CSV table of N, CA and C in Angstrom, one decimal:
chain,number,residue,atom,x,y,z
A,662,UNK,N,6.8,-8.9,-32.3
A,662,UNK,CA,5.6,-8.2,-31.7
A,662,UNK,C,6.1,-7.0,-30.9
A,663,UNK,N,5.4,-5.9,-31.0
A,663,UNK,CA,5.8,-4.7,-30.3
A,663,UNK,C,5.3,-4.8,-28.9
A,664,UNK,N,6.2,-4.3,-28.0
A,664,UNK,CA,5.8,-4.3,-26.5
A,664,UNK,C,4.8,-3.2,-26.2
A,665,UNK,N,3.9,-3.6,-25.4
A,665,UNK,CA,2.9,-2.6,-25.0
A,665,UNK,C,3.4,-1.7,-23.9
A,666,UNK,N,3.1,-0.4,-23.9
A,666,UNK,CA,3.6,0.5,-22.9
A,666,UNK,C,2.5,0.8,-21.9
A,667,UNK,N,2.8,0.5,-20.6
A,667,UNK,CA,1.9,0.8,-19.5
A,667,UNK,C,2.8,1.1,-18.3
A,668,UNK,N,2.2,1.8,-17.3
A,668,UNK,CA,2.9,2.2,-16.1
A,668,UNK,C,2.1,1.8,-14.9
A,669,UNK,N,2.8,1.9,-13.8
A,669,UNK,CA,2.1,1.7,-12.5
A,669,UNK,C,1.0,2.7,-12.3
A,670,UNK,N,-0.2,2.3,-11.9
A,670,UNK,CA,-1.3,3.2,-11.7
A,670,UNK,C,-2.2,3.4,-12.9
A,671,UNK,N,-1.8,2.8,-14.1
A,671,UNK,CA,-2.7,2.9,-15.3
A,671,UNK,C,-3.9,2.1,-15.2
A,672,UNK,N,-5.0,2.5,-15.8
A,672,UNK,CA,-6.2,1.7,-15.9
A,672,UNK,C,-6.2,1.2,-17.3
A,673,UNK,N,-6.2,-0.2,-17.4
A,673,UNK,CA,-6.1,-0.9,-18.7
A,673,UNK,C,-7.4,-1.7,-19.0
A,674,UNK,N,-7.7,-1.9,-20.3
A,674,UNK,CA,-8.8,-2.7,-20.7
A,674,UNK,C,-8.3,-4.1,-21.1
A,675,UNK,N,-8.9,-5.1,-20.5
A,675,UNK,CA,-8.4,-6.5,-20.8
A,675,UNK,C,-9.3,-7.1,-21.9
A,676,UNK,N,-8.8,-8.1,-22.6
A,676,UNK,CA,-9.6,-8.7,-23.6
A,676,UNK,C,-10.8,-9.5,-23.1
A,677,UNK,N,-10.6,-10.2,-21.9
A,677,UNK,CA,-11.7,-10.9,-21.3
A,677,UNK,C,-12.1,-10.2,-20.0
A,678,UNK,N,-13.4,-10.2,-19.7
A,678,UNK,CA,-13.8,-9.5,-18.5
A,678,UNK,C,-13.6,-10.4,-17.3
A,679,UNK,N,-13.5,-9.7,-16.1
A,679,UNK,CA,-13.4,-10.3,-14.8
A,679,UNK,C,-14.7,-11.0,-14.5
A,680,UNK,N,-14.8,-12.0,-13.7
A,680,UNK,CA,-16.1,-12.7,-13.4
A,680,UNK,C,-17.2,-11.8,-12.9
A,681,UNK,N,-16.8,-10.6,-12.4
A,681,UNK,CA,-17.8,-9.6,-11.9
A,681,UNK,C,-18.4,-8.9,-13.1
A,682,UNK,N,-17.9,-9.0,-14.3
A,682,UNK,CA,-18.4,-8.4,-15.5
A,682,UNK,C,-17.6,-7.2,-16.0
A,683,UNK,N,-16.6,-6.8,-15.2
A,683,UNK,CA,-15.9,-5.6,-15.6
A,683,UNK,C,-14.6,-6.0,-16.3
A,684,UNK,N,-14.1,-5.2,-17.3
A,684,UNK,CA,-12.9,-5.5,-18.0
A,684,UNK,C,-11.9,-4.4,-17.8
A,685,UNK,N,-12.1,-3.5,-16.8
A,685,UNK,CA,-11.1,-2.4,-16.5
A,685,UNK,C,-10.3,-2.8,-15.3
A,686,UNK,N,-9.0,-2.8,-15.4
A,686,UNK,CA,-8.1,-3.1,-14.3
A,686,UNK,C,-7.1,-2.1,-14.1
A,687,UNK,N,-6.7,-1.9,-12.8
A,687,UNK,CA,-5.6,-1.0,-12.4
A,687,UNK,C,-4.4,-1.7,-12.2
A,688,UNK,N,-3.2,-1.3,-12.8
A,688,UNK,CA,-1.9,-1.9,-12.5
A,688,UNK,C,-1.4,-1.4,-11.2
A,689,UNK,N,-1.3,-2.3,-10.2
A,689,UNK,CA,-0.8,-1.9,-8.9
A,689,UNK,C,0.6,-2.4,-8.5
A,690,UNK,N,1.2,-3.3,-9.3
A,690,UNK,CA,2.5,-3.8,-9.1
A,690,UNK,C,3.1,-4.2,-10.4
A,691,UNK,N,4.4,-3.9,-10.6
A,691,UNK,CA,5.1,-4.3,-11.8
A,691,UNK,C,6.4,-5.0,-11.5
A,692,UNK,N,6.8,-5.9,-12.3
A,692,UNK,CA,8.0,-6.7,-12.2
A,692,UNK,C,7.9,-7.8,-13.2
A,693,UNK,N,8.5,-8.9,-12.8
A,693,UNK,CA,8.3,-10.1,-13.7
A,693,UNK,C,6.9,-10.5,-13.8
A,694,UNK,N,6.2,-10.3,-12.7
A,694,UNK,CA,4.7,-10.5,-12.7
A,694,UNK,C,4.0,-9.1,-12.5
A,695,UNK,N,2.8,-9.0,-13.0
A,695,UNK,CA,2.0,-7.8,-12.9
A,695,UNK,C,0.8,-8.1,-12.0
A,696,UNK,N,0.6,-7.2,-11.0
A,696,UNK,CA,-0.6,-7.4,-10.1
A,696,UNK,C,-1.6,-6.3,-10.6
A,697,UNK,N,-2.8,-6.8,-10.9
A,697,UNK,CA,-3.8,-5.9,-11.4
A,697,UNK,C,-5.0,-6.0,-10.4
A,698,UNK,N,-5.8,-4.9,-10.3
A,698,UNK,CA,-6.9,-4.9,-9.4
A,698,UNK,C,-8.1,-4.5,-10.2
A,699,UNK,N,-9.2,-5.2,-10.1
A,699,UNK,CA,-10.5,-4.9,-10.8
A,699,UNK,C,-11.0,-3.5,-10.2
A,700,UNK,N,-11.4,-2.6,-11.1
A,700,UNK,CA,-11.9,-1.3,-10.7
A,700,UNK,C,-13.3,-1.4,-10.1
A,701,UNK,N,-14.0,-2.5,-10.3
A,701,UNK,CA,-15.4,-2.6,-9.9
A,701,UNK,C,-15.5,-3.3,-8.5
A,702,UNK,N,-14.9,-4.5,-8.4
A,702,UNK,CA,-15.0,-5.3,-7.2
A,702,UNK,C,-13.7,-5.3,-6.3
A,703,UNK,N,-12.7,-4.6,-6.8
A,703,UNK,CA,-11.4,-4.4,-6.0
A,703,UNK,C,-10.6,-5.8,-5.8
A,704,UNK,N,-11.0,-6.8,-6.5
A,704,UNK,CA,-10.2,-8.1,-6.4
A,704,UNK,C,-8.9,-7.9,-7.2
A,705,UNK,N,-7.8,-8.4,-6.6
A,705,UNK,CA,-6.5,-8.3,-7.3
A,705,UNK,C,-6.0,-9.7,-7.7
A,706,UNK,N,-5.3,-9.7,-8.8
A,706,UNK,CA,-4.7,-10.9,-9.4
A,706,UNK,C,-3.3,-10.7,-9.8
A,707,UNK,N,-2.4,-11.7,-9.6
A,707,UNK,CA,-1.0,-11.6,-10.0
A,707,UNK,C,-0.9,-12.4,-11.3
A,708,UNK,N,-0.4,-11.8,-12.4
A,708,UNK,CA,-0.3,-12.4,-13.7
A,708,UNK,C,1.1,-12.3,-14.2
A,709,UNK,N,1.6,-13.3,-14.8
A,709,UNK,CA,3.0,-13.2,-15.5
A,709,UNK,C,2.9,-12.1,-16.5
A,710,UNK,N,4.0,-11.3,-16.7
A,710,UNK,CA,4.1,-10.2,-17.6
A,710,UNK,C,3.7,-10.6,-19.0
A,711,UNK,N,4.2,-11.7,-19.5
A,711,UNK,CA,3.9,-12.0,-20.9
A,711,UNK,C,2.4,-12.3,-21.1
A,712,UNK,N,1.8,-13.0,-20.2
A,712,UNK,CA,0.4,-13.3,-20.3
A,712,UNK,C,-0.4,-12.0,-20.2
A,713,UNK,N,0.0,-11.0,-19.3
A,713,UNK,CA,-0.7,-9.8,-19.1
A,713,UNK,C,-0.6,-9.0,-20.4
A,714,UNK,N,0.6,-8.9,-21.0
A,714,UNK,CA,0.8,-8.1,-22.3
A,714,UNK,C,-0.1,-8.7,-23.4
A,715,UNK,N,-0.2,-10.0,-23.4
A,715,UNK,CA,-1.0,-10.7,-24.4
A,715,UNK,C,-2.5,-10.4,-24.3
A,716,UNK,N,-3.0,-10.4,-23.0
A,716,UNK,CA,-4.4,-10.2,-22.7
A,716,UNK,C,-4.8,-8.8,-22.6
A,717,UNK,N,-3.9,-7.8,-22.6
A,717,UNK,CA,-4.3,-6.4,-22.4
A,717,UNK,C,-4.6,-5.8,-23.8
A,718,UNK,N,-5.8,-5.2,-23.9
A,718,UNK,CA,-6.2,-4.5,-25.1
A,718,UNK,C,-5.5,-3.2,-25.3
A,719,UNK,N,-5.7,-2.3,-24.3
A,719,UNK,CA,-5.2,-0.9,-24.4
A,719,UNK,C,-5.2,-0.2,-23.0
A,720,UNK,N,-4.5,0.9,-23.0
A,720,UNK,CA,-4.5,1.7,-21.8
A,720,UNK,C,-5.6,2.7,-21.9
A,721,UNK,N,-6.6,2.7,-21.0
A,721,UNK,CA,-7.7,3.6,-21.0
A,721,UNK,C,-7.4,4.9,-20.4
A,722,UNK,N,-6.8,4.9,-19.2
A,722,UNK,CA,-6.3,6.2,-18.6
A,722,UNK,C,-5.0,5.9,-17.9
A,723,UNK,N,-4.0,6.8,-18.2
A,723,UNK,CA,-2.7,6.7,-17.6
A,723,UNK,C,-2.7,7.4,-16.3
A,724,UNK,N,-1.8,7.1,-15.4
A,724,UNK,CA,-1.8,7.7,-14.1
A,724,UNK,C,-1.5,9.2,-14.3
A,725,UNK,N,-0.7,9.6,-15.3
A,725,UNK,CA,-0.4,11.0,-15.5
A,725,UNK,C,-1.6,11.8,-15.9
A,726,UNK,N,-2.5,11.2,-16.8
A,726,UNK,CA,-3.7,11.8,-17.2
A,726,UNK,C,-4.6,12.1,-16.0
A,727,UNK,N,-4.8,11.2,-15.2
A,727,UNK,CA,-5.7,11.4,-14.0
A,727,UNK,C,-5.2,12.4,-13.1
A,728,UNK,N,-3.8,12.5,-12.9
A,728,UNK,CA,-3.2,13.5,-12.0
A,728,UNK,C,-3.4,14.9,-12.6
A,729,UNK,N,-3.3,15.0,-14.0
A,729,UNK,CA,-3.5,16.3,-14.6
A,729,UNK,C,-5.0,16.8,-14.5
A,730,UNK,N,-5.9,15.8,-14.6
A,730,UNK,CA,-7.3,16.2,-14.5
A,730,UNK,C,-7.7,16.6,-13.1
A,731,UNK,N,-7.1,16.1,-12.1
A,731,UNK,CA,-7.3,16.5,-10.8
A,731,UNK,C,-6.9,17.9,-10.4
A,732,UNK,N,-6.0,18.5,-11.2
A,732,UNK,CA,-5.5,19.8,-10.9
A,732,UNK,C,-6.3,20.9,-11.5
A,733,UNK,N,-7.2,20.5,-12.4
A,733,UNK,CA,-8.1,21.5,-13.1
A,733,UNK,C,-9.1,22.1,-12.2
């Protein structure tokens, strides 16, 4: 299985939505565990890296993209 590429500060789409109904999460900590924060209700969850990579669909916005858009 190919490893998914993501960075600190990226907004990712998860396979299953958060209980608030949103499935967009921001990566706020990386290591053996990944801490993600819901972009709607701001609740954060610590998830093991393997489980996170399995449940992540795709990167919606990378941190570099949002930084470039802010300079326009």
